[in-house]
Structure formats: C-alpha cells, structure tokens
Tab-separated table of C-alpha atoms in Angstrom:
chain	number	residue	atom	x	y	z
Y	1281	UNK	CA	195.286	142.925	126.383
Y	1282	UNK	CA	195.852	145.523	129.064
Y	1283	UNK	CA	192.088	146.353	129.102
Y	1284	UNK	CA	191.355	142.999	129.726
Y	1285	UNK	CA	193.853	142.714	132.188
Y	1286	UNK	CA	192.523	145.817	133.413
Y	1287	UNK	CA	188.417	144.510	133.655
Y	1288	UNK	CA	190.534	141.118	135.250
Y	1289	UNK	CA	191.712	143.394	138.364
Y	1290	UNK	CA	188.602	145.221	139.000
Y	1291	UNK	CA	186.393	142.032	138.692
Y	1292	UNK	CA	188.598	140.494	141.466
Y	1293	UNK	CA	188.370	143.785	143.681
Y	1294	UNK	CA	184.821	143.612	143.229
Y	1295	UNK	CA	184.590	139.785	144.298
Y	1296	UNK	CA	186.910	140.601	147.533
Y	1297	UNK	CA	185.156	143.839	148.364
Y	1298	UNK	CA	181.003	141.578	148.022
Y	1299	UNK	CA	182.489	139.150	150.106
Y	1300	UNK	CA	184.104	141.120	152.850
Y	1301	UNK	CA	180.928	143.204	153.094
Y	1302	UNK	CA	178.782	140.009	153.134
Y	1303	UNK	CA	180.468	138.728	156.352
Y	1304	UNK	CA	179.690	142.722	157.692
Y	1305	UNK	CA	175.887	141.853	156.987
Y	1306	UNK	CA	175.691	138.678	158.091
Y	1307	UNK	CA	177.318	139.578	161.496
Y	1308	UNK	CA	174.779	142.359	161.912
Y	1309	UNK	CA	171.483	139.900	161.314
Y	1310	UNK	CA	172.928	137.970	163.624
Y	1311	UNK	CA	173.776	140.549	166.087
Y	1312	UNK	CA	169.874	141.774	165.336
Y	1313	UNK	CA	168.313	138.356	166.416
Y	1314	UNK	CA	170.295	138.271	169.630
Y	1315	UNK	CA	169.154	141.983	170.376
Y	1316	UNK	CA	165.405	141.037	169.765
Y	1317	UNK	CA	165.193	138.589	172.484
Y	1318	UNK	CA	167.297	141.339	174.637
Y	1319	UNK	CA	164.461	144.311	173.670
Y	1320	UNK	CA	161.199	141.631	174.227
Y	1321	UNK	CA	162.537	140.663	177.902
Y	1322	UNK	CA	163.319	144.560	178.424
Y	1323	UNK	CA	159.775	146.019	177.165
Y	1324	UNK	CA	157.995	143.489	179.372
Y	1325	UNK	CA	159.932	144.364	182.714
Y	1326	UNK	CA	159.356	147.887	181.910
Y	1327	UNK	CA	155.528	147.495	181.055
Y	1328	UNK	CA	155.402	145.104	184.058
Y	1329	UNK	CA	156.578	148.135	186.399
Y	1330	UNK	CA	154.593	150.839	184.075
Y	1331	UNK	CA	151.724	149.401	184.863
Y	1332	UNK	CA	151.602	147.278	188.208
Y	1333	UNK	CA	150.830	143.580	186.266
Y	1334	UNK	CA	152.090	141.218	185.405
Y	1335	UNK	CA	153.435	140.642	181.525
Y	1336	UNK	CA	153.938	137.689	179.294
Y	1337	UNK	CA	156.852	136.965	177.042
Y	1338	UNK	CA	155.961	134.274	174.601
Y	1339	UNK	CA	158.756	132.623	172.685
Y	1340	UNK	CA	157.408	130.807	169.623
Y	1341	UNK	CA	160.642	128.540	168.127
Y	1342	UNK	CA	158.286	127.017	165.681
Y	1343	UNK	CA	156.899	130.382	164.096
Y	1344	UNK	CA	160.001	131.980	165.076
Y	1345	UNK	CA	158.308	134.725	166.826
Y	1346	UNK	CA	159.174	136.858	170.142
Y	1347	UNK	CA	155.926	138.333	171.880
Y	1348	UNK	CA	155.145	140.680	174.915
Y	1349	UNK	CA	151.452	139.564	175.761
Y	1350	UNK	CA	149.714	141.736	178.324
Y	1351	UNK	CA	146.507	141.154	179.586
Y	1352	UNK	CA	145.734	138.707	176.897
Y	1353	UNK	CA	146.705	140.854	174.081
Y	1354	UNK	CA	149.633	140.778	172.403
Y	1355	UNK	CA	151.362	143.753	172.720
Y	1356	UNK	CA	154.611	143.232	170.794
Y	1357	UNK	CA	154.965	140.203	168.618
Y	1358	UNK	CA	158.821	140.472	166.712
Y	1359	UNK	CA	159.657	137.397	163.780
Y	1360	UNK	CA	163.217	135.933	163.809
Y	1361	UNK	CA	163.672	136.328	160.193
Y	1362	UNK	CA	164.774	133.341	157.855
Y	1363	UNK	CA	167.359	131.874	158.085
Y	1364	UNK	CA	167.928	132.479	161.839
Y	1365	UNK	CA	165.702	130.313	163.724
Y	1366	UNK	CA	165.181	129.741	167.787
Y	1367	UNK	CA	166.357	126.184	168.176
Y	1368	UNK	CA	165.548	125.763	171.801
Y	1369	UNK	CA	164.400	127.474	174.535
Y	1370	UNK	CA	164.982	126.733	178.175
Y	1371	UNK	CA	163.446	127.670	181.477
Y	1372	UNK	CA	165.031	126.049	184.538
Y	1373	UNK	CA	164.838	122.222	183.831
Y	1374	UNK	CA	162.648	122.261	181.256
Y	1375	UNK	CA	164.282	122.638	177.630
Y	1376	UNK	CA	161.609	123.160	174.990
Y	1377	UNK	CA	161.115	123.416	170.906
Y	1378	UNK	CA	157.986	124.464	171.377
Y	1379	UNK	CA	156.094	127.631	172.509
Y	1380	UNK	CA	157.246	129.111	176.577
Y	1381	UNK	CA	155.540	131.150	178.025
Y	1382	UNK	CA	157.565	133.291	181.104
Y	1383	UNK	CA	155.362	135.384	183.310
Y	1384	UNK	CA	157.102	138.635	184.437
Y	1385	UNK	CA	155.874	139.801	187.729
Y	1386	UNK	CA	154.008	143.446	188.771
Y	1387	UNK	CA	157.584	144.003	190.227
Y	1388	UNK	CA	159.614	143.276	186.786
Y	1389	UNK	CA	160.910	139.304	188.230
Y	1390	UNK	CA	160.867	136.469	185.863
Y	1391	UNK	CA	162.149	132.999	186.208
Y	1392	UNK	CA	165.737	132.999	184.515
Y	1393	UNK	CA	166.078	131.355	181.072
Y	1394	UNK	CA	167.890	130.835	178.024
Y	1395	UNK	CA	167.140	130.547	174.366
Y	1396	UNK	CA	169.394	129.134	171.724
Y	1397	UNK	CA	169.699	131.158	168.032
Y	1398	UNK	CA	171.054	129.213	165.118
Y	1399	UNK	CA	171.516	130.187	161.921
Y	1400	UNK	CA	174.918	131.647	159.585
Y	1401	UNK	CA	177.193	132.783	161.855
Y	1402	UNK	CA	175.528	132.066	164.542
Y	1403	UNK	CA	175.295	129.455	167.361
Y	1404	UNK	CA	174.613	131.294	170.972
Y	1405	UNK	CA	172.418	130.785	173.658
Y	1406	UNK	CA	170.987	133.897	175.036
Y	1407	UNK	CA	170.616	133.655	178.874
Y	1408	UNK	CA	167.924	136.005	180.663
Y	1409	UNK	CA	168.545	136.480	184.606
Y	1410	UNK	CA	165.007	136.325	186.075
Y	1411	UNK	CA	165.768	138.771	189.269
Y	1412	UNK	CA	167.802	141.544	187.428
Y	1413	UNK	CA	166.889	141.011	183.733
Y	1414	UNK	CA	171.033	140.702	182.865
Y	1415	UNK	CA	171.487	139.137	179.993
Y	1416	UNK	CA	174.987	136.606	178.963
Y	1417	UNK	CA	175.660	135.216	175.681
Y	1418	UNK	CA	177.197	131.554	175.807
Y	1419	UNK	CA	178.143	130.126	173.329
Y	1420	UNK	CA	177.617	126.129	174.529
Y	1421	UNK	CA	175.363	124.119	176.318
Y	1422	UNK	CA	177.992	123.369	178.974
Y	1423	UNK	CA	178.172	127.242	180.066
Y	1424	UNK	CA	174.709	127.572	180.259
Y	1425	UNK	CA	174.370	124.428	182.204
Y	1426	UNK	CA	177.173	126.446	184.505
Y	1427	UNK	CA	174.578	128.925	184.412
Y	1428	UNK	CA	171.344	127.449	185.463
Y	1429	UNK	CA	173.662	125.769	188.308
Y	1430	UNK	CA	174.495	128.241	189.668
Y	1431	UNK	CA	170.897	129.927	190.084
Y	1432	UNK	CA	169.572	126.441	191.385
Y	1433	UNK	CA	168.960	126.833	195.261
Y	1434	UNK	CA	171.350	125.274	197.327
Y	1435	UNK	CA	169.627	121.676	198.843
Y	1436	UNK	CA	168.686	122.361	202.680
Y	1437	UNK	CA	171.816	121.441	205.433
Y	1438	UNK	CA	170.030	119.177	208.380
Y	1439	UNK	CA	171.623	119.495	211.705
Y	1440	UNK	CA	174.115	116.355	211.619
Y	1441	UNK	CA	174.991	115.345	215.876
C-alpha cells in the first residue's frame, strides 16, 4: 500500500512539474515568432545601410514565411513554425492575408506596419515604425488602429477669413 501510495505522489509531481514546464515552452515559441519578425525588419535596415539599396521584406501569411529579398534574391527567408501562423498583415490602410511586400529604403526607412501572430498563447500584433524601425506589441486591433492614427498625416489647415 505505501508503495503504491508512494508511485501515486510521484506520478502527480510528475504531471504538475510536464505541465508547468509546458506553459515555459510554449511562452518561448511564442516569444520566438514575435522576435522573427523583429530580426527580418532589423537585417534589412542594416543591409539597406550596408550596402546603399534598397531591401525587401516579404511577409508570406499563407506559407508562413518572413523574407529579406535583396536585389531579387532572397537573402533571408525564416518559416513561422506550426502552429503559430501570421493571420494578417497590415501596411497603412491596407490589411492583407496575403503576401506584402515593404520596400526599405538605401537610408534604412520603410512605411510603418503591423502583422498579427496567432497561435497557443498567443494573439499580438507586432507593429514596425517605418522611420526608426521601433517595434510595439499590441495586443488588439483597437491599439493598433491608435497606432496607425497617429502616424497618419495631419489633413492640410486652409486659411479660414
């Protein structure tokens, strides 16, 4: 009796401790997926300056790939892994599901935009600044929206006599 009691106690330990460190892994692949789309927008400024042209990042939400396309060769090509996925992507008023293209200048500028990552344990939109490369993490449509406000030019003041 006490041996089973015994096997009873460490079977439960064992069942706490796999599920604790499942949450640990799944927080990291998300993490990961977020930092992809972080490193793609960062190597393409930098290659951008490197090398005085300009660079393409190429989001693919339907093969679930991140590129870096210079010239017209693909330079860095990264795969949001199963079962992450890029829902959406968005660049200024345009929101898209499938492939963007966003050209980053000889001088490292890019038009601001955001892409959403689903999957376990994660829901966030991952919001590029064109002019500085900053990146925010929202975590709804409404703060991005905020967002993309905000960079919108303000509409031209006539002179009212």
């Amino acid at each position: 009796m006490e041996v089973m009691l015994a096997v009873l106690v460490v079977a439960l330990l064992s069942a706490v401790a796999v599920l604790s460190f499942g949450k640990s892994i799944q927080r990291a692949k998300a993490k990961a997926v977020v930092e992809q789309i972080r490193y793609v927008d960062a190597s393409a400024r930098d290659a951008s300056k490197r090398f005085g042209r300009s660079v393409t990042i190429v989001i693919d939400p339907v093969e679930g790939t991140v590129s870096r396309r210079q010239v017209s060769e693909i330079r860095y090509r990264g795969r949001i892994e199963a079962p992450y996925r890029i829902d959406e992507v968005r660049v200024g008023d345009r929101r898209a599901t499938d492939v963007v293209e966003i050209e980053c200048s000889e001088m490292a500028l890019s038009r601001s935009y955001a892409v959403h990552l689903k999957g376990p344990g994660l829901d966030k939109w991952v919001v590029v600044a064109g002019l500085s490369g900053e990146v925010t993490e929202a975590n709804d449509d409404a703060m991005v929206d905020a967002i993309f406000e905000s960079l919108a030019p303000a509409p031209a003041r006539g002179d009212a006599d």
